[in-house]
Amino acid sequence: MTLALGCIADDYTGASDLANTLTRSGLRTVQTIGVPAGDLKLPEVDAVVVSLKSRSIEAGLAVTRSRAAEKWLRGRGAGHVLFKICSTFDSTDAGNIGPVMDALRQDSGDAIVLVTPAFPETGRTVYQGNLFVGSVPLNESPLKDHPLNPMHDSNLVRVLARQSRIKVGLVDLATLARGADAVRARLADLAGQGFGAAIADAVFDRDLETIGSVALDHRLSVGASGIGLGIARALVASARVKSHAPSDIPEAPVGGPAACLAGSCSQATLQQIAKAEQVMAVLHLDSEKTITGKTEAQQALSWANEHLGQGPVLIVSSSTPDQVAALQARHGRDAAGHAIEQAMADIAEGLVRSGVRRLVVAGGETSGAVVDRLKIPGFLVGPEIAAGVPVLRAVGVSNGAMLLALKSGNFGGPEFFSDALKLMR
Ligand code: ADP
């Protein structure tokens, strides 16, 4: 199998978003957790998204890890590699977008790299090199106060130039509107003047499609899920990839007992739990006992084993904002969160040991803890349960097929847990 597209994402949720976007655009896509082992067995796929956690680490480390990911992807035949960054260009003057781009450009041998974080469907557009979040420039958006990467300059040509050793130019919207050949001519002109990267304006999906088709002339590009969409559409339009709907991919049903875990305390999840109480067995953990000892997780597993034969179960740590605040006041926010995440991971591990092969997890951090604990190397992205939440089929696991759904707290409709299990057969 030869990959049509390889992607390196600088954080896990961004990787999921990209993998889901590629899948919706017709590419069969696997998302891996970290750089996979050399011998990872993959199903027939068009794209692999390697998820790193490299957005806010030291720049040298981000470069080393991104290069290792690139090497793996090129080894699987990827002719084009997309370095996936946040659509709000989260970074500082010390990196990590510039240093990683510079290193990957050197490895790829490209004279010039197209860069755009635009993703119009989520309100991220770029005009004259300036990034807008909805109707306001980046430096007037809430991102200006981001705790790790405060963004005080909306002009990405300047922002990227401060992080990079190469000269950064602009492909403006007027050039994009004249089509792919005009963009190619502009890039050739910039490269001739010694520019090594160009921020590309994009306001509409058609701009991303133009950028995508030009990007495929090169070996490397940098951007958010929007450029991923443009590249995927260009791959399909040029017949380099045959489009697949996720439901067309033949996979054997997994079956067996199903379980759900809720660690998110978001309003949406609390409402979804209340709905689930009407159709499945639900256990509410005692959060105080969950933090102070191991027995709560053990008892939850005994309870699950009694109920799994009769239908799906839901185990919940979530509680109301008042209760969460009280618990955090007693134990500290991070300590409380971490202890509960680990208890949920203990429970997930125990459930899988008891034969559960269909697992739904509500909560971003909670999902991360569960996936780490289950040591799942990657997922084939399947049909969407709700916007942004696909069914995931584990790849490279030794103990048989397994389906997961991992959702951020606020995602999904009121019947999310039942909706998920209906698609996870
Ligand atoms: P979301 O996607 O809604 O942000 P996360 O799983 O990312 O959900 O974050 C929820 C955090 O709250 C986790 O760290 C989790 O362990 C913690 N948590 C879960 N239940 C409780 C509770 N009852 N009290 C305090 N914190 C909790």
Short mmCIF file of C-alpha atoms and ligand atoms in Angstrom, two decimals:
data_model
loop_
_atom_site.label_atom_id
_atom_site.label_comp_id
_atom_site.label_asym_id
_atom_site.label_seq_id
_atom_site.Cartn_x
_atom_site.Cartn_y
_atom_site.Cartn_z
CA MET A 1 0.00 0.00 0.00
CA THR A 2 1.27 3.48 -0.90
CA LEU A 3 -0.09 6.46 1.01
CA ALA A 4 -1.42 9.31 -1.12
CA LEU A 5 -1.09 11.68 1.84
CA GLY A 6 0.86 11.67 5.09
CA CYS A 7 0.07 14.13 7.88
CA ILE A 8 1.90 15.12 11.04
CA ALA A 9 -0.39 16.81 13.57
CA ASP A 10 1.02 18.85 16.44
CA ASP A 11 -1.73 17.83 18.86
CA TYR A 12 -4.16 14.98 19.36
CA THR A 13 -7.51 16.74 18.96
CA GLY A 14 -6.24 18.59 15.89
CA ALA A 15 -5.20 15.23 14.45
CA SER A 16 -8.68 13.79 15.05
CA ASP A 17 -10.27 16.81 13.43
CA LEU A 18 -8.02 16.47 10.37
CA ALA A 19 -8.54 12.70 10.13
CA ASN A 20 -12.29 13.25 10.26
CA THR A 21 -12.10 16.00 7.61
CA LEU A 22 -10.07 13.77 5.28
CA THR A 23 -12.54 10.91 5.78
CA ARG A 24 -15.52 13.16 5.02
CA SER A 25 -13.68 14.25 1.85
CA GLY A 26 -13.48 10.62 0.64
CA LEU A 27 -10.04 9.47 1.88
CA ARG A 28 -9.74 6.25 3.87
CA THR A 29 -7.79 7.55 6.85
CA VAL A 30 -5.98 6.15 9.87
CA GLN A 31 -4.97 8.34 12.80
CA THR A 32 -2.05 7.01 14.82
CA ILE A 33 -1.15 7.90 18.39
CA GLY A 34 2.47 9.02 18.20
CA VAL A 35 4.95 7.77 15.60
CA PRO A 36 3.93 4.17 14.90
CA ALA A 37 6.19 1.15 15.10
CA GLY A 38 7.91 0.35 11.81
CA ASP A 39 5.88 -2.82 11.40
CA LEU A 40 2.40 -1.41 12.21
CA LYS A 41 -0.12 -3.30 10.11
CA LEU A 42 -2.52 -0.97 8.33
CA PRO A 43 -5.73 -1.67 6.45
CA GLU A 44 -6.00 -0.31 2.86
CA VAL A 45 -5.92 3.47 3.42
CA ASP A 46 -5.19 6.64 1.47
CA ALA A 47 -3.95 8.82 4.34
CA VAL A 48 -2.32 8.49 7.74
CA VAL A 49 -2.39 11.26 10.34
CA VAL A 50 0.36 10.84 12.95
CA SER A 51 -0.71 12.59 16.18
CA LEU A 52 2.10 14.19 18.14
CA LYS A 53 1.95 16.41 21.21
CA SER A 54 4.46 18.89 19.85
CA ARG A 55 2.64 22.21 19.81
CA SER A 56 3.99 23.63 23.04
CA ILE A 57 7.08 21.55 23.79
CA GLU A 58 10.68 22.73 23.31
CA ALA A 59 11.28 23.49 19.60
CA GLY A 60 14.23 21.07 19.19
CA LEU A 61 12.14 18.20 20.50
CA ALA A 62 9.23 19.14 18.24
CA VAL A 63 11.61 19.04 15.27
CA THR A 64 13.03 15.62 16.20
CA ARG A 65 9.60 14.08 16.67
CA SER A 66 8.16 15.63 13.51
CA ARG A 67 11.12 14.37 11.49
CA ALA A 68 10.64 10.87 12.85
CA ALA A 69 6.96 11.03 11.84
CA GLU A 70 7.91 12.28 8.39
CA LYS A 71 10.40 9.47 7.95
CA TRP A 72 7.73 6.91 8.85
CA LEU A 73 5.21 8.44 6.43
CA ARG A 74 7.70 8.67 3.56
CA GLY A 75 8.63 5.05 4.28
CA ARG A 76 4.99 4.15 3.59
CA GLY A 77 5.20 5.94 0.25
CA ALA A 78 3.65 9.31 1.13
CA GLY A 79 4.48 11.61 -1.78
CA HIS A 80 3.02 14.62 0.02
CA VAL A 81 3.27 15.42 3.73
CA LEU A 82 1.05 17.98 5.46
CA PHE A 83 2.32 19.40 8.75
CA LYS A 84 -0.97 20.06 10.57
CA ILE A 85 -1.04 23.05 12.89
CA CYS A 86 -3.83 24.79 14.76
CA SER A 87 -6.23 26.93 12.72
CA THR A 88 -5.40 29.79 15.07
CA PHE A 89 -1.66 29.36 14.35
CA ASP A 90 -0.90 28.66 18.05
CA SER A 91 2.81 29.27 18.46
CA THR A 92 5.35 31.69 19.93
CA ASP A 93 8.32 33.51 18.42
CA ALA A 94 10.43 30.55 19.57
CA GLY A 95 8.29 28.09 17.59
CA ASN A 96 7.17 25.53 16.96
CA ILE A 97 5.65 26.06 13.52
CA GLY A 98 8.70 27.75 11.96
CA PRO A 99 11.42 25.38 13.21
CA VAL A 100 9.42 22.26 12.27
CA MET A 101 8.57 23.70 8.84
CA ASP A 102 12.23 24.58 8.21
CA ALA A 103 13.39 21.06 9.10
CA LEU A 104 10.72 19.28 7.07
CA ARG A 105 11.36 21.59 4.10
CA GLN A 106 15.02 20.69 4.24
CA ASP A 107 14.16 16.96 4.32
CA SER A 108 11.64 17.25 1.51
CA GLY A 109 13.89 19.29 -0.78
CA ASP A 110 11.06 21.71 -1.68
CA ALA A 111 12.13 25.20 -2.74
CA ILE A 112 8.98 26.79 -1.34
CA VAL A 113 6.25 25.65 1.04
CA LEU A 114 2.57 26.71 0.99
CA VAL A 115 1.27 27.62 4.43
CA THR A 116 -2.31 28.44 5.45
CA PRO A 117 -4.27 27.87 8.65
CA ALA A 118 -7.54 28.94 6.94
CA PHE A 119 -10.58 26.76 7.60
CA PRO A 120 -13.62 28.79 6.53
CA GLU A 121 -16.22 26.32 7.87
CA THR A 122 -14.95 27.05 11.38
CA GLY A 123 -14.61 30.79 10.79
CA ARG A 124 -10.83 30.88 10.21
CA THR A 125 -10.02 32.93 7.10
CA VAL A 126 -6.82 34.58 5.88
CA TYR A 127 -6.76 37.84 3.90
CA GLN A 128 -3.60 39.73 2.94
CA GLY A 129 -1.79 37.34 5.26
CA ASN A 130 -3.94 38.37 8.24
CA LEU A 131 -5.77 35.63 10.13
CA PHE A 132 -9.37 36.29 11.13
CA VAL A 133 -11.26 34.35 13.79
CA GLY A 134 -14.87 34.88 12.83
CA SER A 135 -15.24 38.58 12.16
CA VAL A 136 -12.23 39.81 14.15
CA PRO A 137 -8.48 39.71 13.52
CA LEU A 138 -6.60 37.08 15.55
CA ASN A 139 -5.06 39.67 17.88
CA GLU A 140 -8.52 40.92 18.87
CA SER A 141 -9.95 37.41 19.38
CA PRO A 142 -9.92 35.53 22.72
CA LEU A 143 -6.72 33.84 21.45
CA LYS A 144 -4.76 36.95 22.34
CA ASP A 145 -4.94 35.71 25.95
CA HIS A 146 -4.19 32.02 25.32
CA PRO A 147 -2.30 30.72 28.40
CA LEU A 148 0.48 28.98 26.40
CA ASN A 149 0.53 30.69 23.02
CA PRO A 150 -0.87 34.25 23.24
CA MET A 151 -1.30 35.62 19.71
CA HIS A 152 -0.71 39.38 19.54
CA ASP A 153 -0.03 39.72 15.82
CA SER A 154 -2.58 38.76 13.13
CA ASN A 155 -0.12 39.07 10.25
CA LEU A 156 1.08 35.54 9.67
CA VAL A 157 3.80 36.57 7.22
CA ARG A 158 5.41 38.46 10.10
CA VAL A 159 4.60 35.80 12.71
CA LEU A 160 6.09 32.96 10.66
CA ALA A 161 9.13 35.01 9.59
CA ARG A 162 10.00 35.57 13.28
CA GLN A 163 10.01 31.79 13.85
CA SER A 164 11.73 30.66 10.68
CA ARG A 165 15.19 30.93 9.16
CA ILE A 166 13.71 31.30 5.68
CA LYS A 167 12.10 34.27 3.93
CA VAL A 168 8.29 34.23 4.07
CA GLY A 169 6.12 35.73 1.30
CA LEU A 170 2.41 35.98 0.48
CA VAL A 171 0.09 34.51 -2.14
CA ASP A 172 -2.82 36.93 -1.95
CA LEU A 173 -6.51 36.34 -2.56
CA ALA A 174 -6.49 38.11 -5.92
CA THR A 175 -3.90 35.61 -7.17
CA LEU A 176 -5.89 32.69 -5.76
CA ALA A 177 -9.01 33.95 -7.51
CA ARG A 178 -7.16 33.70 -10.85
CA GLY A 179 -6.69 29.94 -10.30
CA ALA A 180 -4.03 27.28 -9.78
CA ASP A 181 -1.72 28.38 -12.57
CA ALA A 182 -1.62 31.94 -11.24
CA VAL A 183 -0.67 30.54 -7.82
CA ARG A 184 2.04 28.38 -9.41
CA ALA A 185 3.45 31.40 -11.20
CA ARG A 186 3.44 33.45 -8.00
CA LEU A 187 5.22 30.67 -6.08
CA ALA A 188 7.85 30.34 -8.82
CA ASP A 189 8.36 34.09 -8.70
CA LEU A 190 8.72 34.06 -4.90
CA ALA A 191 11.08 31.06 -4.98
CA GLY A 192 13.18 32.90 -7.60
CA GLN A 193 13.51 35.80 -5.16
CA GLY A 194 14.73 33.48 -2.43
CA PHE A 195 11.49 33.04 -0.47
CA GLY A 196 11.19 29.56 1.10
CA ALA A 197 7.60 29.74 2.36
CA ALA A 198 4.42 31.59 1.44
CA ILE A 199 1.33 32.29 3.49
CA ALA A 200 -1.68 31.68 1.21
CA ASP A 201 -4.85 33.71 1.66
CA ALA A 202 -8.10 31.69 1.71
CA VAL A 203 -11.62 32.85 2.44
CA PHE A 204 -13.78 30.21 0.73
CA ASP A 205 -13.51 26.45 0.28
CA ARG A 206 -12.76 27.03 -3.41
CA ASP A 207 -9.56 28.84 -2.34
CA LEU A 208 -8.56 25.75 -0.34
CA GLU A 209 -9.23 23.56 -3.38
CA THR A 210 -6.92 25.74 -5.48
CA ILE A 211 -4.27 25.65 -2.75
CA GLY A 212 -4.72 21.86 -2.46
CA SER A 213 -4.14 21.24 -6.15
CA VAL A 214 -1.01 23.40 -6.17
CA ALA A 215 0.27 21.90 -2.91
CA LEU A 216 0.31 18.49 -4.58
CA ASP A 217 3.04 19.72 -6.96
CA HIS A 218 5.22 19.90 -3.84
CA ARG A 219 6.27 17.37 -1.19
CA LEU A 220 5.36 19.44 1.87
CA SER A 221 2.67 21.87 2.99
CA VAL A 222 1.71 23.43 6.32
CA GLY A 223 -1.79 24.26 7.55
CA ALA A 224 -4.90 23.28 9.44
CA SER A 225 -7.77 20.94 8.53
CA GLY A 226 -8.82 23.41 5.81
CA ILE A 227 -5.78 22.75 3.65
CA GLY A 228 -6.31 19.06 4.40
CA LEU A 229 -9.77 19.40 2.89
CA GLY A 230 -8.31 21.19 -0.16
CA ILE A 231 -5.64 18.52 -0.67
CA ALA A 232 -8.13 15.67 -0.21
CA ARG A 233 -10.52 17.18 -2.75
CA ALA A 234 -7.65 17.72 -5.19
CA LEU A 235 -6.54 14.09 -4.78
CA VAL A 236 -10.07 12.90 -5.56
CA ALA A 237 -10.66 15.41 -8.39
CA SER A 238 -7.42 14.37 -10.10
CA ALA A 239 -8.37 10.66 -9.69
CA ARG A 240 -5.21 9.99 -7.72
CA VAL A 241 -7.53 8.67 -5.00
CA LYS A 242 -10.89 6.96 -5.51
CA SER A 243 -13.43 8.52 -3.16
CA HIS A 244 -14.84 6.24 -0.42
CA ALA A 245 -17.73 6.98 1.93
CA PRO A 246 -16.78 5.67 5.39
CA SER A 247 -19.83 3.40 5.39
CA ASP A 248 -18.62 1.79 2.10
CA ILE A 249 -15.52 0.35 3.73
CA PRO A 250 -16.35 -3.31 4.38
CA GLU A 251 -15.54 -4.29 7.96
CA ALA A 252 -16.74 -7.27 9.95
CA PRO A 253 -19.11 -6.41 12.84
CA VAL A 254 -17.39 -6.42 16.21
CA GLY A 255 -20.33 -7.33 18.48
CA GLY A 256 -20.00 -8.37 22.10
CA PRO A 257 -20.68 -6.31 25.19
CA ALA A 258 -20.66 -2.50 24.95
CA ALA A 259 -19.81 0.09 27.60
CA CYS A 260 -19.75 3.87 27.93
CA LEU A 261 -17.62 6.05 30.24
CA ALA A 262 -18.37 9.69 31.03
CA GLY A 263 -15.67 11.88 32.61
CA SER A 264 -16.81 15.16 31.08
CA CYS A 265 -18.75 17.48 33.36
CA SER A 266 -19.99 19.64 30.46
CA GLN A 267 -23.64 20.57 30.22
CA ALA A 268 -24.07 18.59 27.04
CA THR A 269 -22.63 15.44 28.62
CA LEU A 270 -24.73 15.83 31.80
CA GLN A 271 -27.81 16.00 29.59
CA GLN A 272 -26.68 12.97 27.56
CA ILE A 273 -26.20 10.99 30.79
CA ALA A 274 -29.74 11.88 31.92
CA LYS A 275 -31.11 10.60 28.59
CA ALA A 276 -29.02 7.42 28.77
CA GLU A 277 -30.51 6.60 32.24
CA GLN A 278 -33.77 5.81 30.40
CA VAL A 279 -32.24 3.13 28.17
CA MET A 280 -29.20 1.57 29.86
CA ALA A 281 -27.79 0.65 33.27
CA VAL A 282 -25.91 3.66 34.71
CA LEU A 283 -23.48 3.75 37.64
CA HIS A 284 -22.49 7.07 39.23
CA LEU A 285 -19.07 6.87 40.87
CA ASP A 286 -18.50 8.53 44.23
CA SER A 287 -15.91 11.10 43.15
CA GLU A 288 -14.47 11.55 46.66
CA LYS A 289 -13.85 7.80 46.99
CA THR A 290 -12.56 7.66 43.39
CA ILE A 291 -9.81 10.11 44.29
CA THR A 292 -8.86 8.69 47.66
CA GLY A 293 -8.69 4.95 46.90
CA LYS A 294 -8.64 2.20 44.29
CA THR A 295 -11.74 0.34 45.50
CA GLU A 296 -14.24 2.56 43.68
CA ALA A 297 -12.89 1.47 40.28
CA GLN A 298 -12.86 -2.19 41.41
CA GLN A 299 -16.46 -1.95 42.59
CA ALA A 300 -17.49 -0.29 39.34
CA LEU A 301 -15.99 -3.21 37.42
CA SER A 302 -17.85 -5.77 39.54
CA TRP A 303 -21.05 -3.82 38.92
CA ALA A 304 -20.33 -3.75 35.16
CA ASN A 305 -19.67 -7.48 35.03
CA GLU A 306 -23.08 -8.11 36.60
CA HIS A 307 -24.87 -5.91 34.05
CA LEU A 308 -22.94 -6.32 30.77
CA GLY A 309 -24.85 -9.48 29.86
CA GLN A 310 -28.15 -7.57 29.77
CA GLY A 311 -27.06 -4.68 27.51
CA PRO A 312 -24.77 -1.66 27.42
CA VAL A 313 -23.64 0.04 30.64
CA LEU A 314 -22.61 3.61 31.39
CA ILE A 315 -20.16 4.50 34.20
CA VAL A 316 -20.10 8.16 35.15
CA SER A 317 -17.74 10.31 37.19
CA SER A 318 -19.31 13.54 35.93
CA SER A 319 -21.10 15.78 38.37
CA THR A 320 -22.61 19.24 38.49
CA PRO A 321 -20.50 22.44 38.52
CA ASP A 322 -21.13 22.96 42.29
CA GLN A 323 -20.00 19.45 43.16
CA VAL A 324 -16.97 19.73 40.88
CA ALA A 325 -15.98 23.03 42.49
CA ALA A 326 -16.30 21.54 45.98
CA LEU A 327 -14.18 18.52 45.08
CA GLN A 328 -11.53 20.73 43.45
CA ALA A 329 -11.44 22.95 46.54
CA ARG A 330 -10.66 19.88 48.66
CA HIS A 331 -8.08 18.22 46.39
CA GLY A 332 -6.87 20.84 43.89
CA ARG A 333 -8.11 20.99 40.32
CA ASP A 334 -5.29 19.13 38.60
CA ALA A 335 -4.95 16.43 41.23
CA ALA A 336 -8.70 15.75 41.23
CA GLY A 337 -8.86 15.69 37.43
CA HIS A 338 -5.84 13.43 37.07
CA ALA A 339 -6.99 10.96 39.74
CA ILE A 340 -10.42 10.62 38.15
CA GLU A 341 -8.94 10.23 34.66
CA GLN A 342 -6.70 7.42 35.94
CA ALA A 343 -9.65 5.71 37.63
CA MET A 344 -11.56 5.88 34.33
CA ALA A 345 -8.52 4.38 32.57
CA ASP A 346 -8.44 1.57 35.21
CA ILE A 347 -12.10 0.92 34.52
CA ALA A 348 -11.62 0.92 30.74
CA GLU A 349 -8.74 -1.54 31.06
CA GLY A 350 -10.87 -3.82 33.27
CA LEU A 351 -13.83 -3.62 30.89
CA VAL A 352 -11.67 -4.66 27.92
CA ARG A 353 -10.28 -7.51 30.00
CA SER A 354 -13.90 -8.59 30.60
CA GLY A 355 -14.52 -8.74 26.84
CA VAL A 356 -15.84 -5.25 26.04
CA ARG A 357 -14.93 -4.41 22.43
CA ARG A 358 -17.23 -1.42 21.90
CA LEU A 359 -16.38 1.54 24.09
CA VAL A 360 -17.75 5.10 24.11
CA VAL A 361 -15.87 7.77 26.10
CA ALA A 362 -17.15 11.27 26.84
CA GLY A 363 -14.51 13.89 27.70
CA GLY A 364 -11.35 14.95 25.85
CA GLU A 365 -8.85 14.38 28.67
CA THR A 366 -10.73 11.30 29.80
CA SER A 367 -10.49 9.87 26.25
CA GLY A 368 -6.75 10.60 26.16
CA ALA A 369 -6.20 8.74 29.44
CA VAL A 370 -8.25 5.76 28.22
CA VAL A 371 -6.51 5.51 24.83
CA ASP A 372 -3.07 5.76 26.48
CA ARG A 373 -3.92 3.04 28.94
CA LEU A 374 -5.33 0.68 26.30
CA LYS A 375 -2.12 1.24 24.27
CA ILE A 376 -4.02 1.55 21.01
CA PRO A 377 -1.55 2.47 18.23
CA GLY A 378 -4.15 4.02 15.92
CA PHE A 379 -7.67 4.16 14.51
CA LEU A 380 -9.37 3.81 11.16
CA VAL A 381 -11.86 6.68 11.02
CA GLY A 382 -15.44 5.60 10.28
CA PRO A 383 -18.85 7.25 9.87
CA GLU A 384 -19.77 10.26 12.00
CA ILE A 385 -22.04 9.76 15.00
CA ALA A 386 -22.37 13.51 15.49
CA ALA A 387 -20.50 16.43 13.94
CA GLY A 388 -16.80 15.91 14.64
CA VAL A 389 -17.25 12.54 16.40
CA PRO A 390 -16.61 9.51 14.17
CA VAL A 391 -16.71 5.82 14.99
CA LEU A 392 -13.10 4.66 15.36
CA ARG A 393 -11.85 1.14 14.63
CA ALA A 394 -8.63 0.30 16.45
CA VAL A 395 -5.71 -0.77 14.24
CA GLY A 396 -2.62 -2.68 15.32
CA VAL A 397 -4.21 -4.15 18.47
CA SER A 398 -3.41 -7.72 19.37
CA ASN A 399 -6.64 -8.71 21.10
CA GLY A 400 -9.11 -8.61 18.19
CA ALA A 401 -11.28 -5.91 16.64
CA MET A 402 -12.39 -2.98 18.75
CA LEU A 403 -14.62 0.06 18.14
CA LEU A 404 -14.39 3.33 20.04
CA ALA A 405 -16.10 6.70 20.06
CA LEU A 406 -14.19 9.51 21.75
CA LYS A 407 -15.91 12.83 22.17
CA SER A 408 -15.09 16.20 23.66
CA GLY A 409 -17.54 17.16 26.35
CA ASN A 410 -19.68 19.57 24.39
CA PHE A 411 -20.11 17.43 21.29
CA GLY A 412 -23.12 15.36 20.28
CA GLY A 413 -26.88 15.53 20.65
CA PRO A 414 -28.92 14.57 23.75
CA GLU A 415 -29.07 10.87 22.74
CA PHE A 416 -25.36 10.66 22.01
CA PHE A 417 -24.66 7.40 23.87
CA SER A 418 -27.46 5.49 22.10
CA ASP A 419 -26.62 7.16 18.78
CA ALA A 420 -23.03 5.99 19.12
CA LEU A 421 -23.92 2.40 19.98
CA LYS A 422 -26.33 2.19 17.03
CA LEU A 423 -23.42 2.83 14.64
CA MET A 424 -20.93 0.66 16.58
CA ARG A 425 -22.04 -2.81 15.58
P1 ADP B 1 -14.29 17.88 28.48
O1 ADP B 1 -14.09 17.33 27.11
O2 ADP B 1 -15.72 18.16 28.81
O3 ADP B 1 -13.36 19.03 28.79
P2 ADP B 1 -12.42 16.23 29.92
O4 ADP B 1 -12.41 14.76 30.08
O5 ADP B 1 -11.42 16.82 28.96
O6 ADP B 1 -13.89 16.67 29.47
O7 ADP B 1 -12.20 16.99 31.28
C1 ADP B 1 -12.98 16.72 32.40
C2 ADP B 1 -12.07 16.72 33.60
O8 ADP B 1 -12.89 16.70 34.77
C3 ADP B 1 -11.19 15.48 33.66
O9 ADP B 1 -9.93 15.82 34.15
C4 ADP B 1 -11.94 14.60 34.66
O10 ADP B 1 -11.11 13.67 35.31
C5 ADP B 1 -12.47 15.64 35.62
N1 ADP B 1 -13.64 15.16 36.37
C6 ADP B 1 -14.50 14.18 36.03
N2 ADP B 1 -15.45 14.04 36.95
C7 ADP B 1 -15.20 14.95 37.92
C8 ADP B 1 -15.83 15.31 39.15
N3 ADP B 1 -16.92 14.68 39.57
N4 ADP B 1 -15.28 16.29 39.87
C9 ADP B 1 -14.16 16.94 39.45
N5 ADP B 1 -13.54 16.67 38.30
C10 ADP B 1 -14.03 15.68 37.54
#
